[in-house]
Coordinates of C-alpha atoms in Angstrom, one line a residue:
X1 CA 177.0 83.7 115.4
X2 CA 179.7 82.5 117.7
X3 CA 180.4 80.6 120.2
X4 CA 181.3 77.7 122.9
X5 CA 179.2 74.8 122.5
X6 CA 179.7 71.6 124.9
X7 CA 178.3 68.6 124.7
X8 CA 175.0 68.6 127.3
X9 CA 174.4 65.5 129.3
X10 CA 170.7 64.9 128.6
X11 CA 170.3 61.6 130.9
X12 CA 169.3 62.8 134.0
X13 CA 167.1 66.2 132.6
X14 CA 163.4 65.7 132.6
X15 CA 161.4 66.1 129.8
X16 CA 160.3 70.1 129.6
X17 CA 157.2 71.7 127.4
X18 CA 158.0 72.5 124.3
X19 CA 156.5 75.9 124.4
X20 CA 158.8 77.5 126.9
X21 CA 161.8 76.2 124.4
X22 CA 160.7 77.5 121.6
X23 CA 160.3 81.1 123.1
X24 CA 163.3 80.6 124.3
X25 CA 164.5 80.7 120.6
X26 CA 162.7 83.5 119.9
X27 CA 164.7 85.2 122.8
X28 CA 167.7 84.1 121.8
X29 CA 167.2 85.0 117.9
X30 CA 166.3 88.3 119.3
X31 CA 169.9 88.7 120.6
X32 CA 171.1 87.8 117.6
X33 CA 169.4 89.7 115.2
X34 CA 170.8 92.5 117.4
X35 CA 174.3 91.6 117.2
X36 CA 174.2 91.1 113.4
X37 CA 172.1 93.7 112.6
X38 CA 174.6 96.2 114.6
X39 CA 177.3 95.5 112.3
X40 CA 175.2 97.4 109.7
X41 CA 172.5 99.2 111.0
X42 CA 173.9 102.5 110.8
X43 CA 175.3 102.1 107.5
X44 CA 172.2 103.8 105.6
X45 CA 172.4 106.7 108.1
X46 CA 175.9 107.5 108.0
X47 CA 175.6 110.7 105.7
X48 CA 173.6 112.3 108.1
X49 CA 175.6 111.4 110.5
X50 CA 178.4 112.9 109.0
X51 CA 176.4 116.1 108.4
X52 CA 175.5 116.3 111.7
X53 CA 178.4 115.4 113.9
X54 CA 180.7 116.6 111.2
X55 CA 182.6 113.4 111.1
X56 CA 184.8 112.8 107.7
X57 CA 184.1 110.2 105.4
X58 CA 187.4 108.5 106.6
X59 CA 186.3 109.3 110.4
X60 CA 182.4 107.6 109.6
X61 CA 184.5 104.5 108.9
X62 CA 184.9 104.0 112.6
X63 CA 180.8 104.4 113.4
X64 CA 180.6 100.7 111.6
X65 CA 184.2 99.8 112.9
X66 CA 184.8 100.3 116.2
X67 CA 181.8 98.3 116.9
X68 CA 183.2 95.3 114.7
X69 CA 186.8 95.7 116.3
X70 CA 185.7 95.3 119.9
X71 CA 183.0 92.3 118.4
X72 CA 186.0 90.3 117.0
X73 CA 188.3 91.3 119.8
X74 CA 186.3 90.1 122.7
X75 CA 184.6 87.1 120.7
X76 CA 187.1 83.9 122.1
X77 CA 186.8 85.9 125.3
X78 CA 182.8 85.8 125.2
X79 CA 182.9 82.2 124.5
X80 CA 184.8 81.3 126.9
X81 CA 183.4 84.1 129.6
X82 CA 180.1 81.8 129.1
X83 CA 181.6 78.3 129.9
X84 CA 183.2 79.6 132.9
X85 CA 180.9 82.3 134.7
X86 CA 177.6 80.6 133.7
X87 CA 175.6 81.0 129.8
X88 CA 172.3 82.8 131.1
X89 CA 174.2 84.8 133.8
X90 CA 177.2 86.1 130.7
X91 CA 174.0 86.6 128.1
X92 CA 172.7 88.8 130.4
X93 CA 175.6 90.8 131.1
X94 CA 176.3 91.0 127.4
X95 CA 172.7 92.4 126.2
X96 CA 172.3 94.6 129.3
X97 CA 175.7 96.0 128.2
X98 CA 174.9 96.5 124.5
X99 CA 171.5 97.9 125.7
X100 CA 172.8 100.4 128.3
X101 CA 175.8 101.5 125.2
X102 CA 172.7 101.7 123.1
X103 CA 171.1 104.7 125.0
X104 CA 174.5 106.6 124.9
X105 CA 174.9 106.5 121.3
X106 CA 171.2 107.5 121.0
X107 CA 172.0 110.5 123.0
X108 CA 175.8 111.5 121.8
X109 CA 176.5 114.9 121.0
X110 CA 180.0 114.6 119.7
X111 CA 181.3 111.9 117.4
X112 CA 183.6 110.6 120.1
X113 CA 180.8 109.6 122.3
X114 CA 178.9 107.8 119.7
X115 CA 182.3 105.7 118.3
X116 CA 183.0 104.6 122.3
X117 CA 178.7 104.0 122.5
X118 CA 179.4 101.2 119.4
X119 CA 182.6 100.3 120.9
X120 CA 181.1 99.2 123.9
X121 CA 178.2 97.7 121.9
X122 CA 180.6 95.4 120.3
X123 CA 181.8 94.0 123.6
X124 CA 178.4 93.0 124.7
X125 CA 177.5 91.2 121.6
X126 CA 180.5 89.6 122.1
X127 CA 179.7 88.4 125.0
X128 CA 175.9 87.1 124.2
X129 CA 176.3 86.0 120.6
X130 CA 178.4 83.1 122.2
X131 CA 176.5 82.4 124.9
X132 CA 173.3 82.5 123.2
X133 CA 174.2 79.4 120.8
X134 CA 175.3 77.5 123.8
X135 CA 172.1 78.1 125.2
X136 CA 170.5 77.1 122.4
X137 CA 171.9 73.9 122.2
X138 CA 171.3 73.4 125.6
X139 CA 167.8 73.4 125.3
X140 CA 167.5 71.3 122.8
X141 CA 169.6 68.2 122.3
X142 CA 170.9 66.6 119.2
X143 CA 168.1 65.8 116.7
X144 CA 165.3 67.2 114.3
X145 CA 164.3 69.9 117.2
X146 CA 167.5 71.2 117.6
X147 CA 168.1 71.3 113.8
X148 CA 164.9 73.5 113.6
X149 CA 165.5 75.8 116.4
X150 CA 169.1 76.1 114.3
X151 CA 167.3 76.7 111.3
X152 CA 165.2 79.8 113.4
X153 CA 168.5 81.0 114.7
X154 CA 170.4 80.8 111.7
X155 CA 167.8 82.4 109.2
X156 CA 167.5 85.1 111.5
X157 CA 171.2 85.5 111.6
X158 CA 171.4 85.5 108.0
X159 CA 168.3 87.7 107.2
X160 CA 168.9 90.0 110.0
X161 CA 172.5 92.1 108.4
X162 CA 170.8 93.3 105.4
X163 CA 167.7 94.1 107.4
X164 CA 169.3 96.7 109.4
X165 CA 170.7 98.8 106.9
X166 CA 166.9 98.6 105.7
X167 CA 165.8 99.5 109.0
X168 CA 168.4 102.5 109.3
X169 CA 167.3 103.9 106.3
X170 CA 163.7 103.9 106.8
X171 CA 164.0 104.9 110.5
X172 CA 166.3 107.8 109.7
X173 CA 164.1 109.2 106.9
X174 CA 161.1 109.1 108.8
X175 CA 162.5 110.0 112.1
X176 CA 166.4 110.9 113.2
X177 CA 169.5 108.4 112.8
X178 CA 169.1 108.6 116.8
X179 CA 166.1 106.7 116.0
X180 CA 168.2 103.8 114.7
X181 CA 169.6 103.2 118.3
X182 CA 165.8 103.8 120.1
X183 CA 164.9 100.6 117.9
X184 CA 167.7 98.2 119.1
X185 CA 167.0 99.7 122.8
X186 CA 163.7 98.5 122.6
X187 CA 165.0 95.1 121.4
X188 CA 167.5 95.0 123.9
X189 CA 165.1 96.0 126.8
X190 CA 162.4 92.9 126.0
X191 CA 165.1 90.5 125.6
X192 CA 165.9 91.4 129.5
X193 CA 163.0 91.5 130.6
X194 CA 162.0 87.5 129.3
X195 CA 165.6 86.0 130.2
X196 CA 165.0 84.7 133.3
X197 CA 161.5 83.2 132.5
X198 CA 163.0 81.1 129.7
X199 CA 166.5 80.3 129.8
X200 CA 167.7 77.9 132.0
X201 CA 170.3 79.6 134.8
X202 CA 173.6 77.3 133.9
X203 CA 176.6 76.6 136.0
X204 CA 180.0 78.3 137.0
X205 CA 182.9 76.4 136.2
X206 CA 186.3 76.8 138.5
X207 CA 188.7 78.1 135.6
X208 CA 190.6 81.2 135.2
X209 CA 189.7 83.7 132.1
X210 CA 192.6 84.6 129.3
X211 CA 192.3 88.3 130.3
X212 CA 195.6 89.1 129.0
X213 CA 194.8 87.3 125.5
X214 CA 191.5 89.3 124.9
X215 CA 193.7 92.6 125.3
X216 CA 196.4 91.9 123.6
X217 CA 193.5 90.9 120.1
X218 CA 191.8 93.8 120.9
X219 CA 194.4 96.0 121.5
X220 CA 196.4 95.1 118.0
X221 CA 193.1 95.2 116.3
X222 CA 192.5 98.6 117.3
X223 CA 195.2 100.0 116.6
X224 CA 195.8 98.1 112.8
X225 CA 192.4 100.1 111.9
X226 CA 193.7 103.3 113.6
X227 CA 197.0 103.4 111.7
X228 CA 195.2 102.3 108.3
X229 CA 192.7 105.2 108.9
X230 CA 195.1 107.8 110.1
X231 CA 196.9 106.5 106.2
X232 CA 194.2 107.9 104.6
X233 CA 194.5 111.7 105.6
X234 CA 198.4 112.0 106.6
X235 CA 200.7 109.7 104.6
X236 CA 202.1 106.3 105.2
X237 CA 205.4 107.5 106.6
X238 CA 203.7 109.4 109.2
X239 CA 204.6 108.5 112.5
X240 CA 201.0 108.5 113.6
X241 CA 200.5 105.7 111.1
X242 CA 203.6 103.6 111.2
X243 CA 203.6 103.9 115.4
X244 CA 199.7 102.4 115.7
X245 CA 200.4 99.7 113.0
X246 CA 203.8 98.8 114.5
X247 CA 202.6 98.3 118.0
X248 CA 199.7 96.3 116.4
X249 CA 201.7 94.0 115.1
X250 CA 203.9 93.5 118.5
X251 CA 200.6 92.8 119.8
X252 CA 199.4 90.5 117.5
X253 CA 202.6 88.3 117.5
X254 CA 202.6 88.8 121.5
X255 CA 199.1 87.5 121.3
X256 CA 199.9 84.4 119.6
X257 CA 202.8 83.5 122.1
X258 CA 200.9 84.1 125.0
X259 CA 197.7 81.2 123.8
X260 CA 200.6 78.7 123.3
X261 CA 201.8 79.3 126.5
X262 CA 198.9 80.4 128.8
X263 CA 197.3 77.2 130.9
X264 CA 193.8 78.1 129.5
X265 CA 194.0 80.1 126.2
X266 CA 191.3 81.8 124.5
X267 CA 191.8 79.9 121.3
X268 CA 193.7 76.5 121.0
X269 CA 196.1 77.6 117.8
X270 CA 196.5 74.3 116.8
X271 CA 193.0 74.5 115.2
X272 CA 194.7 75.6 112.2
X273 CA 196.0 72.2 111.4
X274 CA 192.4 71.3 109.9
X275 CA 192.6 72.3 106.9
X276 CA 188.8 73.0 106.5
X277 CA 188.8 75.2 109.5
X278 CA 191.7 77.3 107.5
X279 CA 190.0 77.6 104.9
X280 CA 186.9 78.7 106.8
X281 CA 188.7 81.5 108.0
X282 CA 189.9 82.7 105.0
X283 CA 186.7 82.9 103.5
X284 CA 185.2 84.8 106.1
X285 CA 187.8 87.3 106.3
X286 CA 187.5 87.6 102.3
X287 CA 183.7 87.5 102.3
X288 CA 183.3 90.2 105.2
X289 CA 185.8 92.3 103.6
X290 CA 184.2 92.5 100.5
X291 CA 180.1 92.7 101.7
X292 CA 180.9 95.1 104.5
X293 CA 183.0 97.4 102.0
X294 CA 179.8 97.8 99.6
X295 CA 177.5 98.2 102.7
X296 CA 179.9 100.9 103.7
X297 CA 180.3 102.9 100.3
X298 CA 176.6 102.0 98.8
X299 CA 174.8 104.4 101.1
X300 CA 177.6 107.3 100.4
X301 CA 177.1 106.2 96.6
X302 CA 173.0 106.4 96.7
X303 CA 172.6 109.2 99.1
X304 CA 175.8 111.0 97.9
X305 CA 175.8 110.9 94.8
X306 CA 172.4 109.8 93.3
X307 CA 170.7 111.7 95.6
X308 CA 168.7 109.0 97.3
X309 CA 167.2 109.7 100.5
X310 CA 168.5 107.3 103.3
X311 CA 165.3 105.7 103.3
X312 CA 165.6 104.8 99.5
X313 CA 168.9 103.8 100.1
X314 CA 167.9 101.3 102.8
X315 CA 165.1 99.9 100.6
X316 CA 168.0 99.8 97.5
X317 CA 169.8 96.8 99.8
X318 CA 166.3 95.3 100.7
X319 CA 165.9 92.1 98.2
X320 CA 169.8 91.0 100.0
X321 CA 167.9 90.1 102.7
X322 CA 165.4 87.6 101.0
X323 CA 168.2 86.9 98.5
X324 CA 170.6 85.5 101.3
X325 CA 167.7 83.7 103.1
X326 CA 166.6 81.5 99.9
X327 CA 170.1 81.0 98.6
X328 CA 171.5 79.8 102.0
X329 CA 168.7 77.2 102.4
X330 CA 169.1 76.0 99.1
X331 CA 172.9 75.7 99.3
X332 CA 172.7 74.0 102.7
X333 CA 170.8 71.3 100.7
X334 CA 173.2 71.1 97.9
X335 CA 176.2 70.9 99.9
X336 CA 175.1 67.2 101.5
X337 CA 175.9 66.1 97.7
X338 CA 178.7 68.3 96.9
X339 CA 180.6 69.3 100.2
X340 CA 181.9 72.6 101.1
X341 CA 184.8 73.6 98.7
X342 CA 182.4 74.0 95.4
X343 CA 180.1 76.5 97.9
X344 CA 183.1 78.7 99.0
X345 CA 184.4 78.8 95.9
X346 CA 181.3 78.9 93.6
X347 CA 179.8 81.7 96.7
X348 CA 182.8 83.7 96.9
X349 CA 182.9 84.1 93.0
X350 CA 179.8 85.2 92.8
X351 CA 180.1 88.1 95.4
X352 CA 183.1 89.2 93.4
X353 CA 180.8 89.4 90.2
X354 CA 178.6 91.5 92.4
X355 CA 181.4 93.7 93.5
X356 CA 182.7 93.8 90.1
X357 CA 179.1 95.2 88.9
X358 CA 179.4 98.2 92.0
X359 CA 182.9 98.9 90.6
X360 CA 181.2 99.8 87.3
X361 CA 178.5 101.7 88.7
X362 CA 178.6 105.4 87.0
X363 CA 177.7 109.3 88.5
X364 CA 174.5 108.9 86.3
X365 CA 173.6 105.0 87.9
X366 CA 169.4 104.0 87.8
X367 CA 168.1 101.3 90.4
X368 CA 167.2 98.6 87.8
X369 CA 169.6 98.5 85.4
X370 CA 172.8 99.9 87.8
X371 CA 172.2 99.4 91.9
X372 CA 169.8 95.7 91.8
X373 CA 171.8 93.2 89.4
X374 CA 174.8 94.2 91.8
X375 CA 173.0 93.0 95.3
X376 CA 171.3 90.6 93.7
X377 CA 174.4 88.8 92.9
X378 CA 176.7 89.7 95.4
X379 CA 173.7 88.3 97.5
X380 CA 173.2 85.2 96.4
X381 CA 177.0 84.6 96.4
X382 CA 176.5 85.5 100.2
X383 CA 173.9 82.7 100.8
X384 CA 175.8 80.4 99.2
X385 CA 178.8 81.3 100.7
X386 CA 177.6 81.4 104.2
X387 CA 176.6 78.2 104.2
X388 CA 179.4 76.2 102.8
X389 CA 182.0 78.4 105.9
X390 CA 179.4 77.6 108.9
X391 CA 179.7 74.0 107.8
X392 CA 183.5 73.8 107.0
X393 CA 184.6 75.9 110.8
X394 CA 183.3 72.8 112.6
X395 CA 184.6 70.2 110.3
X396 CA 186.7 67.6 111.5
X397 CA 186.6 69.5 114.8
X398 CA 186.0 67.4 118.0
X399 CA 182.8 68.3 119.7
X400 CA 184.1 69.7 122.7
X401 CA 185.9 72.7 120.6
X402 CA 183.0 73.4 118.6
X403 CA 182.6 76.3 120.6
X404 CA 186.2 77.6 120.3
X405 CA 185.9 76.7 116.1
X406 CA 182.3 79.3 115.8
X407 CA 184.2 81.5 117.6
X408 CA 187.4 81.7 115.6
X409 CA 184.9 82.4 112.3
X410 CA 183.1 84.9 113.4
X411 CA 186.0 86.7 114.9
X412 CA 187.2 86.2 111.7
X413 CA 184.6 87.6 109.7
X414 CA 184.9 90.2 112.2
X415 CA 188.5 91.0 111.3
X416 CA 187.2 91.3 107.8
X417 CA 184.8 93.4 108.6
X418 CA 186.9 95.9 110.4
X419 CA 190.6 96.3 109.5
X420 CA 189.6 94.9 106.0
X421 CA 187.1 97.9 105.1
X422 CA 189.5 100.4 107.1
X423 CA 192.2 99.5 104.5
X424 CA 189.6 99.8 101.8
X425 CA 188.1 102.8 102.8
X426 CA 192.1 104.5 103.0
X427 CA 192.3 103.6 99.3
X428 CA 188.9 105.2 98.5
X429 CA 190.2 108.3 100.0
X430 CA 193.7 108.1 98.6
X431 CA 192.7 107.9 95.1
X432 CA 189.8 110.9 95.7
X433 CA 192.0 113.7 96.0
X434 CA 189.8 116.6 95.0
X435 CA 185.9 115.7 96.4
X436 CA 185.0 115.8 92.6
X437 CA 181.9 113.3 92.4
X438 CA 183.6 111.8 89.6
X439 CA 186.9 111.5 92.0
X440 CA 184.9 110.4 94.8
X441 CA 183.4 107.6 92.4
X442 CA 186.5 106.8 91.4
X443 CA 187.4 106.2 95.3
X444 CA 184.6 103.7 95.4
X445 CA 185.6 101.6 92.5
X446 CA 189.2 101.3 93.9
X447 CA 187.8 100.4 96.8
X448 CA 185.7 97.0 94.7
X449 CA 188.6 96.1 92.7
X450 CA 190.5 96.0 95.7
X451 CA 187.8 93.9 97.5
X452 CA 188.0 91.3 94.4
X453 CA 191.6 91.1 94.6
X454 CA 190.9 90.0 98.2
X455 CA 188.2 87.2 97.3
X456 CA 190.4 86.2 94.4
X457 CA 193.3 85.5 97.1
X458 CA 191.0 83.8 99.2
X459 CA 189.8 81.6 96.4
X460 CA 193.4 80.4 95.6
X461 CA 194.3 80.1 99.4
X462 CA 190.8 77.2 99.9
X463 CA 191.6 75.8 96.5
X464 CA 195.2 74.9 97.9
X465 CA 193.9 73.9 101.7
X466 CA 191.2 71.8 100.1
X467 CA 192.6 70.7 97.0
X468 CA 191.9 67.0 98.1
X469 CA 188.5 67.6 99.5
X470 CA 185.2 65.9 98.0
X471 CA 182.4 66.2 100.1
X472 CA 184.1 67.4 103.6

């Protein structure tokens, strides 16, 4: 996931035990499987939740949402946060935060208290998914170690999204969706207790933070998915919808004046002049968008619908997992032969065949022929996907801004993530006027052809940005 990355002067360290490092990485891959996982970990359990805090299906949107808003929002501020106040000291800030969040939202009784819970659960993954790459690469310096603790981290990483809605499921069925959240605390509680044993303690560095450029993201992000969601149950002429998604745009456009003239800005803007990095960007908002929208409406689809319990449901999405594992290392492989643009490309066509397959799904839908060739595509366009964006954000990139270039993706794929399935999930629920089960269906498939229109944008806006590209 994320994050600031410097170059670390190895000259003067003496040699450590490898041991120590590599449950370091353990540590560390914890942290991230909790940040990645979160994004989708309640996704199998949201119709219970819905039963049981009598939350909308518009108003579930923001269980998954406000966690990924506050993620992308404070994401350049995390990175950053780390370089400046110290990596270990940041990283621990950032789980204990997402750990004590996590025992609110395990005890909410109201759906207000569990959307501010994964609010504030986004904001400390933001702040120790960056941190916790830095660290990672400080322990181990360039060479075939640190490429196999990357290949730990990054599995893990990759592995770790589908395994939550797996883990939802199953731990909702058997148990409560509070359950869900009891898991990640336990997570979150070992990772604090081994941080100070194995990661080295870092420095503080005597720079100011861009406090005023981590409000002014967050706040126009919050308020874009506000206005979209408030679209889907008023109108768009509302003034509750047109007032949040006009002051999100003031924000926005205030946010990108204030990094070109702020001394020490969260995100250098002229970034954008790499072409590969653009088209990084674009592909993680277009993939995010799209696998984030079917991890949304698949569980409402299964549970709702096909009657699936949310166990089942979760065990439905289980083969993405192993799916997006296999096809990432094998793309990674292909791409030292090919480059990047034939994996975006190739990846991101595939995941639209996958969502084209959920947008034909019917009221009458079986596992084998229906539900599996969909995430079995969509899944290994993921992989392949995946691979060919990590590699193209830090192309052509100097090594110092490494840190700044992981950031901008995943905030990114965080934007995707967020106001990209609040827009989706309006259209769902404007075209499902009546609650018919055919109506509702109908919602869904909106919602995919929407998605592919996305991807098919997104393909057309790399093609262009790396039209003279060959193996970059």
């Amino acid at each position: 996931m994320s994050t600031h990355v410097d170059p670390v002067d190895t000259t003067t360290r003496k040699p450590e035990p490898d041991n120590p490092r590599w449950l370091a990485v353990i540590v560390l891959a914890a942290a991230l499987a909790l940040d990645t996982s979160s994004v989708a970990v309640v996704n199998a359990a949201l119709p219970v939740i819905g039963r049981e805090l009598n939350i909308g299906s518009t108003g579930l949107q923001w269980a998954m949402t406000s966690y990924a808003v506050t993620f992308a929002g404070f994401l350049l501020f995390g990175g950053r946060a780390a370089d400046v106040l110290g990596r270990r000291r940041v990283f621990t800030i950032g789980v204990g935060l997402f750990t004590a969040a996590t025992v609110v939202a395990a005890v909410a009784p109201a759906a207000e208290v569990l959307m501010v819970a994964r609010a504030l659960q986004g904001v400390g993954a933001a702040l120790s998914g960056p941190a916790s790459l830095a660290l990672l690469t400080e322990l181990f310096p360039e060479g075939p170690r640190r490429n196999r603790a990357l290949a730990v981290y990054t599995s893990v990483g990759a592995s770790s999204f589908s395994a939550g809605v797996v883990i939802g499921g199953v731990l909702t069925d058997l148990f409560s969706w509070r359950a869900v959240f009891v898991f990640n605390l336990l997570i979150g509680a070992a990772v604090l207790l081994a941080v100070r044993s194995v990661l080295p303690a870092g420095r503080r560095k005597p720079e100011k933070l861009d406090v005023g450029g981590a409000a002014a993201v967050t706040g126009g992000l919050l308020l874009a998915v506000l206005g979209l969601s408030q679209a889907s149950h008023s109108s768009w002429t509302d003034p509750l919808t047109v007032a949040p998604l006009v002051l999100a745009a003031v924000l926005l456009v205030g946010f990108v004046r204030w990094e070109r003239r702020v001394a020490n800005p969260l995100l250098q803007l002229g970034i954008f002049r790499i072409p590969a990095v653009s088209a990084a960007t674009v592909a993680a908002v277009a993939f995010f968008t799209a696998v984030l929208a079917v991890l949304f409406f698949a569980p409402l689809y299964l549970q709702g619908l096909l009657g699936y319990t949310p166990m089942q449901s979760g065990l439905a999405i289980l083969p993405m997992g192993v799916t997006v594992v296999v096809s990432s290392n094998i793309a990674g492989r292909v791409m030292a032969r090919t480059g990047q643009r034939p994996l975006l490309i190739t990846g991101l066509l595939l995941i639209a065949a996958g969502v084209g397959l959920w947008a034909v799904t019917p009221l009458d839908g079986a596992y084998w022929p229906h539900v599996f060739p969909a995430v079995f595509v969509m899944s290994i366009g993921q992989g392949v996907a995946f691979a060919g964006l990590t590699a193209a954000s830090l192309t052509g990139v100097p090594q110092h801004e490494h840190g700044v270039a992981g950031g901008l993706n995943v905030t990114a794929q965080q934007l995707g993530g967020s106001v990209g399935v609040a827009a989706l999930v309006t259209l769902a629920a404007t075209v499902s006027t009546s609650g018919e089960p055919a109506d509702v269906l109908a919602g869904y498939h909106a919602a995919y052809l929407a998605a592919i229109a996305v991807i098919g944008v997104g393909i057309a806006v790399i093609a262009v940005l790396l039209r003279g590209a060959r193996r970059s």
